[in-house]
Every structure is written in C-alpha cells, then in structure tokens.
PDB file of C-alpha atoms in Angstrom:
ATOM      1  CA  MET A  22     -21.545  10.356 -81.828  1.00 50.00           C
ATOM      2  CA  MET A  23     -24.474   7.953 -81.900  1.00 54.00           C
ATOM      3  CA  PHE A  24     -23.986   7.338 -78.176  1.00 58.00           C
ATOM      4  CA  VAL A  25     -24.460  11.041 -77.432  1.00 52.00           C
ATOM      5  CA  LEU A  26     -27.548  11.252 -79.634  1.00 51.00           C
ATOM      6  CA  MET A  27     -29.052   8.232 -77.888  1.00 56.00           C
ATOM      7  CA  LEU A  28     -28.393   9.811 -74.476  1.00 56.00           C
ATOM      8  CA  VAL A  29     -29.977  13.115 -75.435  1.00 51.00           C
ATOM      9  CA  LEU A  30     -32.971  11.665 -77.241  1.00 51.00           C
ATOM     10  CA  PHE A  31     -33.837   8.596 -75.163  1.00 55.00           C
ATOM     11  CA  VAL A  32     -32.277   8.811 -71.694  1.00 55.00           C
ATOM     12  CA  HIS A  33     -32.577  12.460 -70.666  1.00 52.00           C
ATOM     13  CA  ARG A  34     -35.952  13.925 -69.872  1.00 53.00           C
ATOM     14  CA  PHE A  35     -36.284  17.635 -70.518  1.00 50.00           C
ATOM     15  CA  GLY A  36     -38.903  19.974 -69.136  1.00 51.00           C
ATOM     16  CA  GLY A  37     -40.120  21.454 -72.428  1.00 49.00           C
ATOM     17  CA  SER A  38     -40.979  19.983 -75.782  1.00 47.00           C
ATOM     18  CA  GLY A  39     -38.391  20.245 -78.527  1.00 48.00           C
ATOM     19  CA  VAL A  40     -35.508  20.824 -76.118  1.00 51.00           C
ATOM     20  CA  ALA A  41     -34.015  17.385 -76.752  1.00 62.00           C
ATOM     21  CA  LEU A  42     -33.717  18.004 -80.488  1.00 68.00           C
ATOM     22  CA  HIS A  43     -32.491  21.546 -79.854  1.00 72.00           C
ATOM     23  CA  ALA A  44     -29.681  20.123 -77.695  1.00 70.00           C
ATOM     24  CA  ALA A  45     -28.980  17.076 -79.865  1.00 71.00           C
ATOM     25  CA  ILE A  46     -28.166  18.933 -83.079  1.00 79.00           C
ATOM     26  CA  PRO A  47     -25.183  21.024 -81.866  1.00 82.00           C
ATOM     27  CA  ILE A  48     -23.887  18.166 -79.712  1.00 74.00           C
ATOM     28  CA  ALA A  49     -24.051  15.706 -82.608  1.00 79.00           C
ATOM     29  CA  LEU A  50     -22.428  18.210 -84.963  1.00 86.00           C
ATOM     30  CA  SER A  51     -19.617  18.823 -82.482  1.00 83.00           C
ATOM     31  CA  TYR A  52     -18.937  15.116 -82.046  1.00 80.00           C
ATOM     32  CA  PHE A  53     -19.160  14.536 -85.811  1.00 88.00           C
ATOM     33  CA  ILE A  54     -16.578  17.243 -86.558  1.00 91.00           C
ATOM     34  CA  SER A  55     -14.294  15.926 -83.807  1.00 86.00           C
ATOM     35  CA  THR A  56     -14.593  12.366 -85.112  1.00 86.00           C
ATOM     36  CA  VAL A  57     -13.847  13.365 -88.702  1.00 91.00           C
ATOM     37  CA  THR A  58     -10.844  15.393 -87.550  1.00 89.00           C
ATOM     38  CA  MET A  59      -9.524  12.485 -85.459  1.00 86.00           C
ATOM     39  CA  ILE A  60      -9.886  10.093 -88.384  1.00 88.00           C
ATOM     40  CA  TYR A  61      -8.084  12.533 -90.664  1.00 89.00           C
ATOM     41  CA  ALA A  62      -5.290  12.988 -88.086  1.00 86.00           C
ATOM     42  CA  GLN A  63      -5.015   9.194 -87.882  1.00 84.00           C
ATOM     43  CA  HIS A  64      -4.705   9.046 -91.671  1.00 87.00           C
ATOM     44  CA  LEU A  65      -1.960  11.696 -91.650  1.00 86.00           C
ATOM     45  CA  SER A  66      -0.034   9.804 -88.966  1.00 83.00           C
ATOM     46  CA  GLY A  67       0.462   6.881 -91.374  1.00 81.00           C
ATOM     47  CA  GLN A  68       3.715   8.432 -92.566  1.00 83.00           C
ATOM     48  CA  PHE A  69       5.238   8.228 -89.090  1.00 83.00           C
ATOM     49  CA  PRO A  70       6.697   5.086 -87.503  1.00 87.00           C
ATOM     50  CA  GLU A  71       4.442   2.917 -85.357  1.00 87.00           C
ATOM     51  CA  PRO A  72       4.497   3.728 -81.626  1.00 90.00           C
ATOM     52  CA  SER A  73       6.919   1.547 -79.673  1.00 93.00           C
ATOM     53  CA  ILE A  74       4.174   0.491 -77.243  1.00 96.00           C
ATOM     54  CA  ASP A  75       0.855  -0.808 -78.566  1.00 95.00           C
ATOM     55  CA  LEU A  76      -1.900   0.624 -76.364  1.00 97.00           C
ATOM     56  CA  THR A  77      -4.787  -0.599 -78.504  1.00 96.00           C
ATOM     57  CA  TYR A  78      -6.172  -3.186 -76.067  1.00 98.00           C
ATOM     58  CA  PRO A  79      -5.855  -1.045 -72.920  1.00 98.00           C
ATOM     59  CA  GLY A  80      -7.430   1.760 -74.959  1.00 98.00           C
ATOM     60  CA  ILE A  81     -10.376  -0.417 -75.948  1.00 98.00           C
ATOM     61  CA  GLY A  82     -10.842  -1.370 -72.290  1.00 99.00           C
ATOM     62  CA  LEU A  83     -10.765   2.263 -71.149  1.00 99.00           C
ATOM     63  CA  PHE A  84     -13.113   3.301 -73.940  1.00 97.00           C
ATOM     64  CA  LEU A  85     -15.664   0.608 -73.035  1.00 98.00           C
ATOM     65  CA  LEU A  86     -15.368   1.435 -69.323  1.00 98.00           C
ATOM     66  CA  GLY A  87     -15.886   5.110 -70.137  1.00 98.00           C
ATOM     67  CA  ILE A  88     -18.929   4.494 -72.329  1.00 95.00           C
ATOM     68  CA  GLY A  89     -20.475   2.073 -69.820  1.00 96.00           C
ATOM     69  CA  GLY A  90     -19.863   4.306 -66.798  1.00 97.00           C
ATOM     70  CA  ASN A  91     -21.103   7.366 -68.651  1.00 94.00           C
ATOM     71  CA  LEU A  92     -24.294   5.606 -69.741  1.00 93.00           C
ATOM     72  CA  TYR A  93     -24.929   4.257 -66.233  1.00 96.00           C
ATOM     73  CA  HIS A  94     -24.539   7.661 -64.584  1.00 95.00           C
ATOM     74  CA  HIS A  95     -26.647   9.402 -67.239  1.00 90.00           C
ATOM     75  CA  TYR A  96     -29.333   6.810 -66.533  1.00 91.00           C
ATOM     76  CA  ILE A  97     -29.158   7.725 -62.830  1.00 93.00           C
ATOM     77  CA  LEU A  98     -29.476  11.403 -63.781  1.00 89.00           C
ATOM     78  CA  ALA A  99     -32.463  10.685 -66.015  1.00 85.00           C
ATOM     79  CA  THR A 100     -34.318   8.680 -63.353  1.00 87.00           C
ATOM     80  CA  LEU A 101     -33.555  10.984 -60.416  1.00 85.00           C
ATOM     81  CA  ARG A 102     -36.865  12.810 -60.529  1.00 80.00           C
ATOM     82  CA  GLY A 103     -40.255  11.194 -60.629  1.00 80.00           C
ATOM     83  CA  GLU A 104     -42.914  12.107 -63.175  1.00 80.00           C
ATOM     84  CA  GLY A 105     -43.892  15.754 -62.759  1.00 81.00           C
ATOM     85  CA  GLU A 106     -41.156  16.583 -60.223  1.00 83.00           C
ATOM     86  CA  LYS A 107     -39.319  19.838 -60.888  1.00 82.00           C
ATOM     87  CA  GLU A 108     -37.153  20.502 -57.816  1.00 86.00           C
ATOM     88  CA  TYR A 109     -33.414  19.898 -57.851  1.00 87.00           C
ATOM     89  CA  LYS A 110     -31.935  17.123 -55.727  1.00 88.00           C
ATOM     90  CA  ILE A 111     -28.503  16.147 -54.498  1.00 89.00           C
ATOM     91  CA  LEU A 112     -27.440  13.207 -56.642  1.00 90.00           C
ATOM     92  CA  LYS A 113     -27.133   9.754 -55.066  1.00 90.00           C
ATOM     93  CA  GLY A 114     -26.150   6.333 -56.390  1.00 94.00           C
ATOM     94  CA  GLY A 115     -23.290   5.016 -58.486  1.00 96.00           C
ATOM     95  CA  LEU A 116     -20.193   7.134 -58.011  1.00 96.00           C
ATOM     96  CA  PHE A 117     -22.320  10.211 -57.245  1.00 95.00           C
ATOM     97  CA  ASP A 118     -21.667   9.424 -53.571  1.00 92.00           C
ATOM     98  CA  LEU A 119     -17.913   9.885 -54.177  1.00 95.00           C
ATOM     99  CA  VAL A 120     -17.765  12.645 -56.794  1.00 96.00           C
ATOM    100  CA  LEU A 121     -20.154  15.276 -58.046  1.00 95.00           C
ATOM    101  CA  CYS A 122     -19.776  14.538 -61.774  1.00 95.00           C
ATOM    102  CA  PRO A 123     -18.852  10.881 -62.348  1.00 97.00           C
ATOM    103  CA  HIS A 124     -20.380  11.017 -65.830  1.00 95.00           C
ATOM    104  CA  TYR A 125     -17.688  13.569 -66.736  1.00 96.00           C
ATOM    105  CA  LEU A 126     -15.000  11.302 -65.299  1.00 98.00           C
ATOM    106  CA  PHE A 127     -16.214   8.394 -67.425  1.00 98.00           C
ATOM    107  CA  GLU A 128     -16.460  10.596 -70.508  1.00 95.00           C
ATOM    108  CA  VAL A 129     -12.802  11.530 -70.017  1.00 97.00           C
ATOM    109  CA  LEU A 130     -11.902   7.843 -69.553  1.00 98.00           C
ATOM    110  CA  GLY A 131     -13.553   7.131 -72.901  1.00 97.00           C
ATOM    111  CA  PHE A 132     -11.464   9.830 -74.563  1.00 96.00           C
ATOM    112  CA  VAL A 133      -8.296   8.554 -72.860  1.00 98.00           C
ATOM    113  CA  GLY A 134      -9.143   5.178 -74.396  1.00 98.00           C
ATOM    114  CA  ILE A 135      -9.482   6.776 -77.827  1.00 95.00           C
ATOM    115  CA  SER A 136      -6.122   8.503 -77.303  1.00 96.00           C
ATOM    116  CA  CYS A 137      -4.510   5.178 -76.400  1.00 97.00           C
ATOM    117  CA  ILE A 138      -5.953   3.524 -79.488  1.00 94.00           C
ATOM    118  CA  ALA A 139      -5.033   6.309 -81.927  1.00 92.00           C
ATOM    119  CA  GLN A 140      -1.767   7.434 -80.312  1.00 93.00           C
ATOM    120  CA  THR A 141      -1.700  10.719 -82.244  1.00 90.00           C
ATOM    121  CA  PRO A 142      -0.928  14.210 -80.949  1.00 90.00           C
ATOM    122  CA  TYR A 143      -4.362  15.409 -82.073  1.00 89.00           C
ATOM    123  CA  THR A 144      -6.303  12.853 -80.030  1.00 92.00           C
ATOM    124  CA  LEU A 145      -4.095  13.545 -77.022  1.00 94.00           C
ATOM    125  CA  ALA A 146      -4.700  17.301 -77.384  1.00 93.00           C
ATOM    126  CA  PHE A 147      -8.431  16.719 -77.853  1.00 92.00           C
ATOM    127  CA  THR A 148      -8.541  14.561 -74.718  1.00 96.00           C
ATOM    128  CA  ALA A 149      -6.595  17.172 -72.730  1.00 97.00           C
ATOM    129  CA  GLY A 150      -8.947  19.925 -73.917  1.00 94.00           C
ATOM    130  CA  THR A 151     -12.029  17.869 -73.098  1.00 93.00           C
ATOM    131  CA  THR A 152     -10.604  17.077 -69.659  1.00 97.00           C
ATOM    132  CA  MET A 153      -9.951  20.749 -68.885  1.00 97.00           C
ATOM    133  CA  TYR A 154     -13.423  21.720 -70.090  1.00 94.00           C
ATOM    134  CA  LEU A 155     -15.147  19.048 -67.991  1.00 95.00           C
ATOM    135  CA  LEU A 156     -13.023  19.889 -64.937  1.00 97.00           C
ATOM    136  CA  GLY A 157     -14.228  23.480 -65.252  1.00 96.00           C
ATOM    137  CA  ARG A 158     -17.820  22.317 -65.609  1.00 94.00           C
ATOM    138  CA  SER A 159     -17.419  20.105 -62.525  1.00 96.00           C
ATOM    139  CA  CYS A 160     -16.086  23.003 -60.447  1.00 96.00           C
ATOM    140  CA  SER A 161     -18.946  25.242 -61.626  1.00 96.00           C
ATOM    141  CA  THR A 162     -21.428  22.520 -60.721  1.00 95.00           C
ATOM    142  CA  LYS A 163     -19.988  22.340 -57.198  1.00 96.00           C
ATOM    143  CA  LYS A 164     -20.336  26.125 -56.793  1.00 96.00           C
ATOM    144  CA  TRP A 165     -23.936  25.891 -57.961  1.00 95.00           C
ATOM    145  CA  TYR A 166     -24.709  23.057 -55.502  1.00 95.00           C
ATOM    146  CA  LEU A 167     -23.115  25.002 -52.643  1.00 96.00           C
ATOM    147  CA  SER A 168     -25.316  28.001 -53.472  1.00 96.00           C
ATOM    148  CA  LYS A 169     -28.546  25.954 -53.695  1.00 94.00           C
ATOM    149  CA  PHE A 170     -28.220  23.407 -50.871  1.00 94.00           C
ATOM    150  CA  GLU A 171     -27.259  24.434 -47.336  1.00 92.00           C
ATOM    151  CA  ASP A 172     -26.467  20.829 -46.390  1.00 90.00           C
ATOM    152  CA  PHE A 173     -24.207  20.189 -49.392  1.00 92.00           C
ATOM    153  CA  PRO A 174     -20.729  19.123 -48.160  1.00 91.00           C
ATOM    154  CA  LYS A 175     -18.074  21.773 -48.830  1.00 91.00           C
ATOM    155  CA  ASP A 176     -15.358  19.113 -49.147  1.00 93.00           C
ATOM    156  CA  ALA A 177     -17.198  17.123 -51.850  1.00 93.00           C
ATOM    157  CA  LYS A 178     -14.903  15.964 -54.648  1.00 96.00           C
ATOM    158  CA  VAL A 179     -15.875  17.111 -58.125  1.00 94.00           C
ATOM    159  CA  PHE A 180     -14.077  14.723 -60.481  1.00 93.00           C
ATOM    160  CA  LEU A 181     -11.707  12.120 -58.996  1.00 94.00           C
ATOM    161  CA  PRO A 182     -12.879  10.106 -55.969  1.00 94.00           C
ATOM    162  CA  PHE A 183     -10.986  11.024 -52.767  1.00 93.00           C
ATOM    163  CA  ILE A 184      -8.608  13.358 -54.692  1.00 94.00           C
ATOM    164  CA  PHE A 185     -10.242  16.284 -56.524  1.00 92.00           C
TER     165      PHE A 185
END
C-alpha cells in the first residue's frame, strides 16, 4: 500500500493541482482493504494443513521483481514528458519496446509472488482478478494508442513480450 502511495505522490506528475491526492485516497483505501482481507484469509487458513510445496522463497523473488519492475516503469512514465509538455507520446525504454503496459505485467508478478507466499485461495483469486482487470486495461490502452497515433504498430503486444 505504501508503495502505491509513494508512486502516486512522488513519482507521477499530474497536470492539475490536487489530482495526486484525489487519486491516492481511493487507491490507498483499495489496497488497504485488500491487504487486510488477505491477512485475515491467511489467519483463517491456519486450520488447514501446510501446503506440500513451500513457495515462500520463489514468491519473495517474484514479489521483489514485480515491485522493482513496476517502480522502474512508473519512473519511465513519470519522466517521459519534459516540464510543461502536454502532448501524448509513444512510450520507449525498459520493456515498453516489447509490450505496451510492462508496469501492469510487473504488478501482476508482484501479486503472483504474494500468492506464492500466502498459498491461500483468496490470494490466488485476488491475483486472478487483478490479472484480468489489468489485461482489460492493457487492451483498452492499445485501442486508444491505435486511435491516436497513425504510426502505432497494430501487432504491438499489450502484456506479455512476444506473446500477447
């Protein structure tokens, strides 16, 4: 949750004043509720036997990769335009050359890591829901780019490099 607040408040630059706080409050509340629910689901799972495969360490690795990749690509997004620039640009740098929304991909990797660590049905369902939501957002972003930029490649991948 703190990661998201830091992104909204310190990395992203918004056009108008007060927009960052306006965006940060519902995002932080959403992540807070999700976190509390995941912790509660983890508590409830204590009555069940331990999973036969311990995915804690791979989960930590995926989570850290997801957070790092997400932060890096949000930094690229935040520094895309110079001071005073308003026009939209086709994103370049990082994995933006391979997929349209690499920050979404890394966000999903972070949630897959959380699912591996927790190994509960709730975290798996939450990760699946987040993945579907971000896939939809990625596809909508591609449609928007195709409508705004004549030179935007029609075969650009939206989420997974070389695949989708």
